[in-house]
Tab-separated table of N, CA and C in Angstrom:
chain	number	residue	atom	x	y	z
K	1	MET	N	105.633	127.908	81.960
K	1	MET	CA	104.770	128.695	81.090
K	1	MET	C	105.160	128.444	79.639
K	2	LYS	N	104.168	128.259	78.818
K	2	LYS	CA	104.413	128.059	77.395
K	2	LYS	C	103.395	128.897	76.647
K	3	GLY	N	103.864	129.811	75.829
K	3	GLY	CA	102.943	130.658	75.077
K	3	GLY	C	102.073	131.515	75.973
K	4	GLY	N	102.572	131.883	77.158
K	4	GLY	CA	101.804	132.720	78.064
K	4	GLY	C	100.829	131.968	78.935
K	5	ALA	N	100.763	130.639	78.798
K	5	ALA	CA	99.840	129.834	79.605
K	5	ALA	C	100.640	128.889	80.502
K	6	ALA	N	100.137	128.661	81.699
K	6	ALA	CA	100.737	127.685	82.604
K	6	ALA	C	100.375	126.289	82.118
K	7	GLN	N	101.300	125.350	82.279
K	7	GLN	CA	101.018	123.969	81.907
K	7	GLN	C	100.789	123.150	83.160
K	8	GLN	N	99.721	122.339	83.143
K	8	GLN	CA	99.424	121.457	84.262
K	8	GLN	C	99.139	120.052	83.725
K	9	ILE	N	99.120	119.106	84.657
K	9	ILE	CA	98.856	117.705	84.352
K	9	ILE	C	97.640	117.288	85.173
K	10	GLY	N	96.688	116.569	84.564
K	10	GLY	CA	95.498	116.128	85.289
K	10	GLY	C	95.168	114.679	85.010
K	11	ALA	N	94.308	114.109	85.850
K	11	ALA	CA	93.888	112.719	85.713
K	11	ALA	C	92.371	112.613	85.786
K	12	ILE	N	91.789	111.937	84.797
K	12	ILE	CA	90.393	111.515	84.928
K	12	ILE	C	90.459	110.071	85.420
K	13	CYS	N	90.189	109.903	86.705
K	13	CYS	CA	90.186	108.581	87.325
K	13	CYS	C	88.846	107.924	87.036
K	14	TYR	N	88.883	106.639	86.694
K	14	TYR	CA	87.636	105.929	86.403
K	14	TYR	C	87.664	104.542	87.019
K	15	ARG	N	86.479	103.996	87.168
K	15	ARG	CA	86.293	102.627	87.642
K	15	ARG	C	84.958	102.141	87.109
K	16	THR	N	84.693	100.862	87.253
K	16	THR	CA	83.361	100.353	86.925
K	16	THR	C	82.691	99.959	88.231
K	17	ASN	N	81.395	100.247	88.329
K	17	ASN	CA	80.667	99.909	89.556
K	17	ASN	C	80.140	98.484	89.477
K	18	GLU	N	79.365	98.085	90.474
K	18	GLU	CA	78.890	96.701	90.548
K	18	GLU	C	77.978	96.295	89.383
K	19	THR	N	77.395	97.284	88.696
K	19	THR	CA	76.550	96.968	87.536
K	19	THR	C	77.338	97.024	86.225
K	20	GLY	N	78.632	97.357	86.305
K	20	GLY	CA	79.464	97.437	85.118
K	20	GLY	C	79.490	98.806	84.459
K	21	ALA	N	78.805	99.782	85.053
K	21	ALA	CA	78.788	101.136	84.493
K	21	ALA	C	80.060	101.887	84.902
K	22	VAL	N	80.525	102.751	84.021
K	22	VAL	CA	81.719	103.548	84.285
K	22	VAL	C	81.376	104.700	85.225
K	23	GLU	N	82.231	104.916	86.209
K	23	GLU	CA	82.152	106.074	87.095
K	23	GLU	C	83.466	106.822	87.017
K	24	VAL	N	83.388	108.141	87.139
K	24	VAL	CA	84.591	108.980	87.144
K	24	VAL	C	84.642	109.767	88.449
K	25	LEU	N	85.844	110.184	88.799
K	25	LEU	CA	86.062	110.857	90.068
K	25	LEU	C	86.156	112.364	89.872
K	26	LEU	N	85.479	113.095	90.732
K	26	LEU	CA	85.653	114.542	90.819
K	26	LEU	C	86.077	114.887	92.233
K	27	ILE	N	86.820	115.983	92.338
K	27	ILE	CA	87.212	116.519	93.643
K	27	ILE	C	86.873	117.999	93.657
K	28	THR	N	86.817	118.565	94.847
K	28	THR	CA	86.626	120.013	94.945
K	28	THR	C	87.990	120.679	95.068
K	29	THR	N	88.054	121.912	94.576
K	29	THR	CA	89.266	122.697	94.764
K	29	THR	C	89.321	123.147	96.218
K	30	ARG	N	90.515	123.411	96.696
K	30	ARG	CA	90.661	123.814	98.106
K	30	ARG	C	90.122	125.216	98.354
K	31	ASP	N	90.294	126.120	97.403
K	31	ASP	CA	89.899	127.507	97.635
K	31	ASP	C	88.431	127.779	97.350
K	32	SER	N	87.998	127.526	96.110
K	32	SER	CA	86.635	127.912	95.731
K	32	SER	C	85.606	126.802	95.939
K	33	GLY	N	86.064	125.564	96.093
K	33	GLY	CA	85.125	124.460	96.277
K	33	GLY	C	84.427	124.025	95.003
K	34	ARG	N	84.919	124.487	93.833
K	34	ARG	CA	84.283	124.051	92.583
K	34	ARG	C	84.767	122.644	92.248
K	35	TRP	N	83.986	121.936	91.433
K	35	TRP	CA	84.301	120.561	91.061
K	35	TRP	C	85.301	120.538	89.919
K	36	THR	N	86.269	119.622	90.021
K	36	THR	CA	87.294	119.453	88.991
K	36	THR	C	87.879	118.047	89.106
K	37	ILE	N	88.971	117.814	88.392
K	37	ILE	CA	89.699	116.547	88.472
K	37	ILE	C	91.022	116.788	89.193
K	38	PRO	N	91.660	115.734	89.700
K	38	PRO	CA	92.991	115.919	90.283
K	38	PRO	C	93.949	116.473	89.226
K	39	LYS	N	94.667	117.533	89.585
K	39	LYS	CA	95.611	118.138	88.638
K	39	LYS	C	96.640	118.939	89.399
K	40	GLY	N	97.757	119.198	88.725
K	40	GLY	CA	98.808	119.970	89.349
K	40	GLY	C	99.900	120.300	88.355
K	41	TRP	N	100.990	120.836	88.869
K	41	TRP	CA	102.112	121.246	88.037
K	41	TRP	C	102.906	120.026	87.602
K	42	PRO	N	103.597	120.122	86.461
K	42	PRO	CA	104.509	119.028	86.084
K	42	PRO	C	105.495	118.780	87.226
K	43	ILE	N	105.932	117.535	87.364
K	43	ILE	CA	106.838	117.156	88.452
K	43	ILE	C	108.173	116.732	87.838
K	44	GLU	N	109.242	117.380	88.295
K	44	GLU	CA	110.572	117.086	87.779
K	44	GLU	C	110.885	115.603	87.922
K	45	ASN	N	111.476	115.035	86.894
K	45	ASN	CA	111.880	113.626	86.824
K	45	ASN	C	110.717	112.646	86.705
K	46	LEU	N	109.495	113.144	86.510
K	46	LEU	CA	108.359	112.252	86.243
K	46	LEU	C	107.809	112.559	84.858
K	47	LYS	N	107.455	111.507	84.135
K	47	LYS	CA	106.783	111.693	82.853
K	47	LYS	C	105.377	112.210	83.145
K	48	PRO	N	104.743	112.873	82.172
K	48	PRO	CA	103.408	113.442	82.438
K	48	PRO	C	102.399	112.435	82.989
K	49	HIS	N	102.334	111.221	82.442
K	49	HIS	CA	101.355	110.251	82.954
K	49	HIS	C	101.678	109.835	84.391
K	50	GLN	N	102.971	109.846	84.749
K	50	GLN	CA	103.355	109.529	86.125
K	50	GLN	C	102.979	110.671	87.071
K	51	ALA	N	103.096	111.905	86.582
K	51	ALA	CA	102.668	113.055	87.394
K	51	ALA	C	101.159	112.997	87.627
K	52	ALA	N	100.393	112.547	86.614
K	52	ALA	CA	98.944	112.394	86.773
K	52	ALA	C	98.633	111.364	87.863
K	53	GLU	N	99.391	110.272	87.885
K	53	GLU	CA	99.204	109.256	88.928
K	53	GLU	C	99.476	109.852	90.310
K	54	ARG	N	100.519	110.657	90.423
K	54	ARG	CA	100.872	111.283	91.706
K	54	ARG	C	99.768	112.222	92.167
K	55	GLU	N	99.225	113.040	91.244
K	55	GLU	CA	98.152	113.976	91.603
K	55	GLU	C	96.910	113.218	92.080
K	56	ALA	N	96.557	112.128	91.399
K	56	ALA	CA	95.385	111.336	91.800
K	56	ALA	C	95.561	110.795	93.211
K	57	TRP	N	96.763	110.341	93.521
K	57	TRP	CA	97.045	109.822	94.862
K	57	TRP	C	96.997	110.936	95.911
K	58	GLU	N	97.704	112.035	95.654
K	58	GLU	CA	97.801	113.093	96.656
K	58	GLU	C	96.466	113.769	96.927
K	59	GLU	N	95.673	114.011	95.880
K	59	GLU	CA	94.444	114.794	96.028
K	59	GLU	C	93.198	113.961	96.299
K	60	ALA	N	93.227	112.660	95.934
K	60	ALA	CA	92.003	111.861	96.074
K	60	ALA	C	92.214	110.467	96.650
K	61	GLY	N	93.453	110.054	96.882
K	61	GLY	CA	93.700	108.723	97.430
K	61	GLY	C	93.510	107.601	96.430
K	62	VAL	N	93.563	107.925	95.141
K	62	VAL	CA	93.387	106.914	94.096
K	62	VAL	C	94.753	106.435	93.635
K	63	ALA	N	94.951	105.126	93.672
K	63	ALA	CA	96.176	104.525	93.144
K	63	ALA	C	95.799	103.718	91.909
K	64	GLY	N	96.580	103.855	90.869
K	64	GLY	CA	96.324	103.113	89.643
K	64	GLY	C	97.292	103.538	88.570
K	65	LYS	N	97.081	103.003	87.377
K	65	LYS	CA	97.958	103.291	86.247
K	65	LYS	C	97.257	104.223	85.269
K	66	ALA	N	97.970	105.278	84.886
K	66	ALA	CA	97.465	106.200	83.870
K	66	ALA	C	97.949	105.728	82.503
K	67	LYS	N	97.143	105.966	81.492
K	67	LYS	CA	97.578	105.703	80.122
K	67	LYS	C	98.740	106.631	79.807
K	68	LYS	N	99.687	106.164	79.010
K	68	LYS	CA	100.860	106.977	78.671
K	68	LYS	C	100.517	108.073	77.669
K	69	ARG	N	99.457	107.842	76.902
K	69	ARG	CA	99.034	108.822	75.908
K	69	ARG	C	97.908	109.674	76.492
K	70	ALA	N	98.015	110.978	76.324
K	70	ALA	CA	97.010	111.890	76.872
K	70	ALA	C	95.647	111.649	76.241
K	71	LEU	N	94.609	111.778	77.054
K	71	LEU	CA	93.226	111.700	76.584
K	71	LEU	C	92.858	112.982	75.856
K	72	GLY	N	93.419	114.093	76.317
K	72	GLY	CA	93.120	115.388	75.703
K	72	GLY	C	93.578	116.521	76.605
K	73	TYR	N	93.030	117.700	76.353
K	73	TYR	CA	93.429	118.914	77.058
K	73	TYR	C	92.197	119.731	77.418
K	74	PHE	N	92.311	120.550	78.469
K	74	PHE	CA	91.305	121.577	78.710
K	74	PHE	C	92.004	122.809	79.261
K	75	THR	N	91.340	123.943	79.127
K	75	THR	CA	91.900	125.205	79.588
K	75	THR	C	91.007	125.801	80.666
K	76	TYR	N	91.620	126.580	81.536
K	76	TYR	CA	90.862	127.307	82.562
K	76	TYR	C	91.733	128.421	83.098
K	77	LEU	N	91.160	129.293	83.884
K	77	LEU	CA	91.927	130.358	84.538
K	77	LEU	C	92.333	129.892	85.928
K	78	LYS	N	93.626	129.730	86.131
K	78	LYS	CA	94.178	129.283	87.409
K	78	LYS	C	94.382	130.494	88.304
K	79	THR	N	93.844	130.430	89.515
K	79	THR	CA	94.071	131.491	90.494
K	79	THR	C	95.327	131.147	91.277
K	80	LEU	N	96.298	132.052	91.251
K	80	LEU	CA	97.565	131.835	91.935
K	80	LEU	C	97.477	132.266	93.394
K	81	GLY	N	98.502	131.931	94.157
K	81	GLY	CA	98.521	132.241	95.586
K	81	GLY	C	98.377	133.713	95.899
K	82	ASP	N	98.819	134.584	94.982
K	82	ASP	CA	98.716	136.028	95.224
K	82	ASP	C	97.383	136.611	94.752
K	83	GLY	N	96.457	135.717	94.304
K	83	GLY	CA	95.139	136.173	93.874
K	83	GLY	C	95.029	136.480	92.396
K	84	GLN	N	96.162	136.559	91.705
K	84	GLN	CA	96.120	136.804	90.268
K	84	GLN	C	95.725	135.532	89.538
K	85	THR	N	95.214	135.685	88.318
K	85	THR	CA	94.853	134.524	87.507
K	85	THR	C	95.765	134.442	86.297
K	86	THR	N	95.958	133.225	85.829
K	86	THR	CA	96.742	132.983	84.624
K	86	THR	C	96.069	131.881	83.822
K	87	PRO	N	96.061	131.997	82.500
K	87	PRO	CA	95.512	130.903	81.692
K	87	PRO	C	96.324	129.636	81.938
K	88	SER	N	95.652	128.503	82.001
K	88	SER	CA	96.322	127.230	82.229
K	88	SER	C	95.801	126.204	81.241
K	89	VAL	N	96.725	125.419	80.685
K	89	VAL	CA	96.385	124.312	79.795
K	89	VAL	C	96.695	123.028	80.549
K	90	VAL	N	95.680	122.173	80.714
K	90	VAL	CA	95.836	120.933	81.473
K	90	VAL	C	95.870	119.757	80.497
K	91	GLU	N	96.969	119.009	80.522
K	91	GLU	CA	97.090	117.774	79.745
K	91	GLU	C	96.478	116.669	80.605
K	92	VAL	N	95.453	115.989	80.081
K	92	VAL	CA	94.669	115.050	80.878
K	92	VAL	C	94.944	113.606	80.454
K	93	PHE	N	95.143	112.753	81.454
K	93	PHE	CA	95.376	111.329	81.237
K	93	PHE	C	94.265	110.537	81.916
K	94	SER	N	93.803	109.468	81.273
K	94	SER	CA	92.833	108.600	81.943
K	94	SER	C	93.607	107.653	82.857
K	95	LEU	N	93.035	107.383	84.018
K	95	LEU	CA	93.696	106.574	85.029
K	95	LEU	C	92.693	105.590	85.609
K	96	LYS	N	92.988	104.306	85.474
K	96	LYS	CA	92.112	103.282	86.046
K	96	LYS	C	92.389	103.191	87.537
K	97	GLY	N	91.379	103.492	88.344
K	97	GLY	CA	91.525	103.446	89.798
K	97	GLY	C	91.521	102.017	90.288
K	98	ASP	N	92.696	101.496	90.641
K	98	ASP	CA	92.812	100.122	91.125
K	98	ASP	C	92.606	100.016	92.625
K	99	GLU	N	93.039	101.047	93.355
K	99	GLU	CA	92.912	101.049	94.809
K	99	GLU	C	92.453	102.419	95.274
K	100	LEU	N	91.611	102.427	96.284
K	100	LEU	CA	91.160	103.667	96.912
K	100	LEU	C	91.618	103.641	98.358
K	101	HIS	N	92.358	104.670	98.740
K	101	HIS	CA	92.891	104.741	100.100
K	101	HIS	C	92.137	105.806	100.892
K	102	LEU	N	91.845	105.510	102.149
K	102	LEU	CA	91.166	106.477	103.012
K	102	LEU	C	92.145	107.504	103.569
K	103	GLU	N	93.410	107.140	103.636
K	103	GLU	CA	94.449	108.060	104.106
K	103	GLU	C	95.276	108.492	102.904
K	104	PHE	N	95.361	109.803	102.662
K	104	PHE	CA	96.158	110.345	101.566
K	104	PHE	C	96.508	111.786	101.911
K	105	PRO	N	97.528	112.355	101.253
K	105	PRO	CA	98.060	113.654	101.683
K	105	PRO	C	97.038	114.789	101.835
K	106	GLU	N	96.084	114.918	100.921
K	106	GLU	CA	95.155	116.057	100.993
K	106	GLU	C	93.775	115.666	101.532
K	107	ARG	N	93.722	114.559	102.278
K	107	ARG	CA	92.470	114.115	102.898
K	107	ARG	C	91.965	115.217	103.829
K	108	GLY	N	90.686	115.483	103.784
K	108	GLY	CA	90.096	116.506	104.642
K	108	GLY	C	90.126	117.897	104.030
K	109	GLU	N	90.898	118.077	102.949
K	109	GLU	CA	90.983	119.383	102.304
K	109	GLU	C	90.037	119.503	101.108
K	110	ARG	N	89.513	118.354	100.648
K	110	ARG	CA	88.673	118.331	99.455
K	110	ARG	C	87.550	117.322	99.635
K	111	GLU	N	86.474	117.529	98.898
K	111	GLU	CA	85.448	116.498	98.780
K	111	GLU	C	85.827	115.614	97.605
K	112	VAL	N	85.527	114.334	97.715
K	112	VAL	CA	85.819	113.364	96.664
K	112	VAL	C	84.534	112.608	96.374
K	113	VAL	N	84.177	112.486	95.081
K	113	VAL	CA	82.939	111.798	94.730
K	113	VAL	C	83.112	111.045	93.408
K	114	TRP	N	82.491	109.862	93.337
K	114	TRP	CA	82.448	109.085	92.097
K	114	TRP	C	81.065	109.266	91.493
K	115	LEU	N	81.022	109.596	90.196
K	115	LEU	CA	79.769	109.890	89.506
K	115	LEU	C	79.759	109.278	88.113
K	116	SER	N	78.581	109.209	87.520
K	116	SER	CA	78.524	108.846	86.112
K	116	SER	C	79.207	109.957	85.314
K	117	PRO	N	79.759	109.649	84.151
K	117	PRO	CA	80.358	110.714	83.337
K	117	PRO	C	79.380	111.853	83.033
K	118	VAL	N	78.119	111.532	82.850
K	118	VAL	CA	77.111	112.564	82.555
K	118	VAL	C	76.957	113.514	83.742
K	119	GLU	N	76.806	112.966	84.945
K	119	GLU	CA	76.656	113.816	86.131
K	119	GLU	C	77.940	114.607	86.408
K	120	ALA	N	79.088	113.986	86.206
K	120	ALA	CA	80.356	114.687	86.406
K	120	ALA	C	80.452	115.868	85.439
K	121	ALA	N	80.082	115.645	84.177
K	121	ALA	CA	80.139	116.719	83.180
K	121	ALA	C	79.216	117.870	83.566
K	122	ARG	N	78.087	117.562	84.199
K	122	ARG	CA	77.165	118.620	84.640
K	122	ARG	C	77.789	119.483	85.740
K	123	ARG	N	78.644	118.888	86.565
K	123	ARG	CA	79.180	119.600	87.729
K	123	ARG	C	80.388	120.479	87.432
K	124	VAL	N	81.149	120.151	86.386
K	124	VAL	CA	82.341	120.959	86.103
K	124	VAL	C	81.971	122.152	85.242
K	125	GLN	N	82.792	123.207	85.312
K	125	GLN	CA	82.499	124.446	84.592
K	125	GLN	C	83.116	124.492	83.197
K	126	GLU	N	84.276	123.887	83.013
K	126	GLU	CA	85.041	124.034	81.785
K	126	GLU	C	84.459	123.174	80.657
K	127	PRO	N	84.056	123.800	79.534
K	127	PRO	CA	83.444	123.049	78.424
K	127	PRO	C	84.321	121.914	77.898
K	128	GLU	N	85.627	122.138	77.788
K	128	GLU	CA	86.505	121.087	77.258
K	128	GLU	C	86.594	119.910	78.235
K	129	LEU	N	86.587	120.188	79.531
K	129	LEU	CA	86.609	119.115	80.514
K	129	LEU	C	85.295	118.342	80.475
K	130	LYS	N	84.186	119.034	80.281
K	130	LYS	CA	82.898	118.344	80.115
K	130	LYS	C	82.995	117.325	78.986
K	131	GLY	N	83.586	117.730	77.862
K	131	GLY	CA	83.735	116.840	76.712
K	131	GLY	C	84.615	115.639	77.011
K	132	LEU	N	85.715	115.854	77.729
K	132	LEU	CA	86.597	114.738	78.086
K	132	LEU	C	85.887	113.749	79.008
K	133	LEU	N	85.111	114.261	79.950
K	133	LEU	CA	84.366	113.377	80.857
K	133	LEU	C	83.334	112.558	80.081
K	134	MET	N	82.662	113.184	79.131
K	134	MET	CA	81.660	112.465	78.332
K	134	MET	C	82.309	111.377	77.471
K	135	ARG	N	83.541	111.590	77.042
K	135	ARG	CA	84.242	110.561	76.268
K	135	ARG	C	84.423	109.284	77.076
K	136	MET	N	84.427	109.396	78.395
K	136	MET	CA	84.625	108.213	79.251
K	136	MET	C	83.459	107.232	79.141
K	137	LEU	N	82.321	107.683	78.630
K	137	LEU	CA	81.190	106.783	78.397
K	137	LEU	C	81.525	105.751	77.322
K	138	LYS	N	82.306	106.190	76.331
K	138	LYS	CA	82.567	105.355	75.163
K	138	LYS	C	83.923	104.665	75.193
K	139	GLU	N	84.907	105.344	75.789
K	139	GLU	CA	86.260	104.803	75.642
K	139	GLU	C	87.102	104.890	76.910
K	140	PRO	N	86.610	104.395	78.028
K	140	PRO	CA	87.405	104.506	79.244
K	140	PRO	C	88.704	103.724	79.181
K	141	LEU	N	88.726	102.646	78.408
K	141	LEU	CA	89.911	101.789	78.392
K	141	LEU	C	90.898	102.152	77.295
K	142	ARG	N	90.614	103.209	76.556
K	142	ARG	CA	91.492	103.602	75.452
K	142	ARG	C	92.896	103.911	75.900
């Protein structure tokens, strides 16, 4: 917790499709089923971009390299295991999806979908995350 908010790490996974257009990955949360990106708590002994890579693998089966510099941040209310909510700040890294695996730790617990940044932005609730997804139209390789 920093300043009363929980800190999390997230990944906007991207790839280019057969026409060369950028696609980004969304997953559903396990509890509410809302659309979001792979994210989780910081992981001891991993740098933030490495934790983003781990979350992408565990939650969506995406293997690849995350940029070392954060793309940006978004905030949301995280529902904890006891049902209480806490403000959360998510540091987001862009991650080029090099490999997609059908077997991964949270397979079957979430839906996984690749969409255009515009469609992905329509599906998520958080305004700041919408903005980060839209940035992928212009600068996925940044």
